[in-house]
C-alpha positions as CSV (number, residue, x, y, z in Angstrom):
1,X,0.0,0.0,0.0
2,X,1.5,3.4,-0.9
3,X,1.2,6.5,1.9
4,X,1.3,10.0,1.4
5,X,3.1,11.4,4.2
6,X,3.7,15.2,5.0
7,X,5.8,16.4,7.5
8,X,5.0,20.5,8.0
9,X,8.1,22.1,9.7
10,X,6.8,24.2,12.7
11,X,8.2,28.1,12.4
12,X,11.7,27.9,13.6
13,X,12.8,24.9,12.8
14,X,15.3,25.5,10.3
15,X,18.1,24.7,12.9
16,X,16.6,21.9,14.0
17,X,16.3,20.8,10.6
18,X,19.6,21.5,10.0
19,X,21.1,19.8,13.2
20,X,19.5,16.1,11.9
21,X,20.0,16.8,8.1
22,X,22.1,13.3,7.9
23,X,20.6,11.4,10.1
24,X,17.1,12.4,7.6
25,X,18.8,11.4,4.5
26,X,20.5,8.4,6.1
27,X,16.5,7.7,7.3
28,X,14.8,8.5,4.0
29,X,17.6,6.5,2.3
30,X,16.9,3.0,4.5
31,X,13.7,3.2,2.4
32,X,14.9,3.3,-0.6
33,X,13.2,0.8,-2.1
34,X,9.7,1.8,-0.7
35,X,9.7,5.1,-1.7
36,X,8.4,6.5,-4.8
37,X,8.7,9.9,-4.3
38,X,10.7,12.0,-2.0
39,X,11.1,16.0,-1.4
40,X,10.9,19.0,0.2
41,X,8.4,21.8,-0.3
42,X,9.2,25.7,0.1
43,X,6.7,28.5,0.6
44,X,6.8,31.4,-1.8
45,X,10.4,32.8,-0.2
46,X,11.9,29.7,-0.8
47,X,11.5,29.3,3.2
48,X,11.3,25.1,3.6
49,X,7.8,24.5,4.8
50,X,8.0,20.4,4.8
51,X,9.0,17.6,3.6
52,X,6.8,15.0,1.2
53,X,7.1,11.3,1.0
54,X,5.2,8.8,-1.1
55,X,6.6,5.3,0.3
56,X,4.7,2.3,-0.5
57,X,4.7,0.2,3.7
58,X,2.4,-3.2,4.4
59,X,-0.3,-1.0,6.1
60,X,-1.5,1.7,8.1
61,X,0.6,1.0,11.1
62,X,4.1,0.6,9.5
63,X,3.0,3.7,7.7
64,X,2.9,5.7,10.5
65,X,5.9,4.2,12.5
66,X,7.4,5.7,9.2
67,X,6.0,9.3,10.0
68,X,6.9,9.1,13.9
69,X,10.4,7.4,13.5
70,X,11.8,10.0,11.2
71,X,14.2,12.3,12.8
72,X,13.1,15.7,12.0
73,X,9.7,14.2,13.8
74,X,11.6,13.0,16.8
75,X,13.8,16.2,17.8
76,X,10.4,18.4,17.4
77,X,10.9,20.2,14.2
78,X,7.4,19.4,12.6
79,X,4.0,21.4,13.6
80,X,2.3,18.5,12.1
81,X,2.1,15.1,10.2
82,X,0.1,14.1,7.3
83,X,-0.1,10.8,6.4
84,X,-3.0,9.3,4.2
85,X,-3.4,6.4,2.5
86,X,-2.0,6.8,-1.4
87,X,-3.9,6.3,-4.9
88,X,-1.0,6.6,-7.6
89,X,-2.7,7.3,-10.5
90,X,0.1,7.9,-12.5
91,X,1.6,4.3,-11.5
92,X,4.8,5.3,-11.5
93,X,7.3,6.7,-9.3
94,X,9.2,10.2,-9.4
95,X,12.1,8.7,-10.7
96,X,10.3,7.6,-13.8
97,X,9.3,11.2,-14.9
98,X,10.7,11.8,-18.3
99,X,12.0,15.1,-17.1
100,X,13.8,14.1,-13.9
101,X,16.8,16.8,-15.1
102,X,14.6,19.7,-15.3
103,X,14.1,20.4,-11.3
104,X,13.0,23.9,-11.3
105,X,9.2,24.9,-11.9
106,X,7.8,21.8,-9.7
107,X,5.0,22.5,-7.8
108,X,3.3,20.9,-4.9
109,X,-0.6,20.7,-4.6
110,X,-3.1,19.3,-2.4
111,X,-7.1,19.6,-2.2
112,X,-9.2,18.6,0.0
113,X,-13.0,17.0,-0.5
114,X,-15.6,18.8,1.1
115,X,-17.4,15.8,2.5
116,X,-15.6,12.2,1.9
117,X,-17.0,10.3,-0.8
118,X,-16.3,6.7,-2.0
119,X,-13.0,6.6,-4.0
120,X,-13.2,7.5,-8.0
121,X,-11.5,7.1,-10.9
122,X,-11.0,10.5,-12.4
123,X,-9.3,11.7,-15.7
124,X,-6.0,12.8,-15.4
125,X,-5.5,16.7,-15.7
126,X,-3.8,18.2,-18.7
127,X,-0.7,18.7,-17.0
128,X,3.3,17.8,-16.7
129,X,2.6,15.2,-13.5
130,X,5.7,14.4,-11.6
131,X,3.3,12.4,-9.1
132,X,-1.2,12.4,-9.1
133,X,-3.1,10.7,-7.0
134,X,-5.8,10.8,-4.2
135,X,-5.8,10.6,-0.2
136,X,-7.7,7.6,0.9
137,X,-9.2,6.8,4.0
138,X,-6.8,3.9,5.4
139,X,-9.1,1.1,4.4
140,X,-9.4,2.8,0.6
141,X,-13.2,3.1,1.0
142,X,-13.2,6.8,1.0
143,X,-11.7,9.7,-1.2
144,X,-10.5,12.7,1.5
145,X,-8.5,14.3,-1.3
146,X,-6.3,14.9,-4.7
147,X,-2.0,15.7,-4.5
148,X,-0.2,17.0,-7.6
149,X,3.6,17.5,-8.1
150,X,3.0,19.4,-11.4
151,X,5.5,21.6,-13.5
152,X,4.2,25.0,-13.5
153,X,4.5,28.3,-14.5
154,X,4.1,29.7,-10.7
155,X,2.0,28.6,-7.5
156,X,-1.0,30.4,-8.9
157,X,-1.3,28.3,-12.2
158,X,-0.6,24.8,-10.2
159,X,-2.9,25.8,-7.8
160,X,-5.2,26.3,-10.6
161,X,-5.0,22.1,-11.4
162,X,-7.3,21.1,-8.7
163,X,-9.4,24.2,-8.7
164,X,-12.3,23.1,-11.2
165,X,-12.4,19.7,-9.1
166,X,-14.8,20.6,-6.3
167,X,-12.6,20.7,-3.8
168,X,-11.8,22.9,-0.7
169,X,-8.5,23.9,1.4
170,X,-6.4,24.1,-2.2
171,X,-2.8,25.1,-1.2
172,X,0.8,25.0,-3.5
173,X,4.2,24.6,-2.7
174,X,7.3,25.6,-4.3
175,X,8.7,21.5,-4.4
176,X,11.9,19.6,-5.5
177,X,13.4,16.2,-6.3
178,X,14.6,14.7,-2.9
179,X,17.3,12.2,-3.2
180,X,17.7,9.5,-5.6
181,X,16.9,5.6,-4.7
């Protein structure tokens, strides 16, 4: 089962951050064969607001021993976790984008349903997709939302894929390729 998992830095945790960068990577990087994408995601300043993770675990509960045991999580450097069962549309991983050179113009975007609904099949959006899929309830009965890492002109324009989708809570990141498995 794949996870979508969000770590949001709290404010001022930069040093933090900083202090465990290795012992991240050196984390991140015992997963290497689970994960299928990996990054972090900057607000409009280029400020690091997070850090996203697609890693495909046996379930819910080794999902989020993944989330808690990570180091940045640990020493207190995250506000906040997401982590919500993944739908990859695409069926691929980052590392099978065509344009895995090309790091700059890479946007991160999430949505959220207004009310969850049973899990769809929806036509994929006219875009350049690094990664699409949907958040799922953790038995995959219920849709809770849709993430893109699209290429884009600015945060306005990705925000702009999951607009005409219903959905509520739209945000976009600044994002980047994360490591290499």
């Amino acid at each position: 089962m794949e996870f979508f998992c969000f770590h949001r830095d709290r404010p001022g945790s930069g040093p933090l951050r900083q202090q465990i960068r290795e012992q991240h990577w050196t984390y991140m990087d015992s997963f290497e064969d689970a994960l299928r994408v990996r990054g972090p995601a900057f607000d409009a300043g280029d400020e690091l607001v997070g850090s996203v993770h697609v890693v495909d675990l046996d379930g819910p509960a080794h999902a989020r021993a993944f989330a808690v045991d990570e180091p940045g999580y640990q020493i207190g450097a995250y506000r906040e976790v997401m982590l919500r069962r993944w739908h990859n549309a695409l069926g691929r991983s980052m590392w099978e984008y065509p344009h895995l050179d090309e790091p700059e113009g890479l946007f991160l975007v999430m949505g959220f349903e207004p009310d969850p609904r049973a899990p769809f099949e929806d036509e994929l959006p006219n875009a350049d997709l690094v990664a699409f899929g949907h958040l799922l309830s953790d038995d995959g009965s219920w849709q809770l939302g849709t993430v893109a890492i699209v290429r884009a002109m600015d945060t306005d324009n990705a925000g702009s894929l999951l607009h005409g989708r219903g959905l509520i809570g739209v945000e976009a990141h600044g994002w980047t390729f994360g490591g290499r498995p």
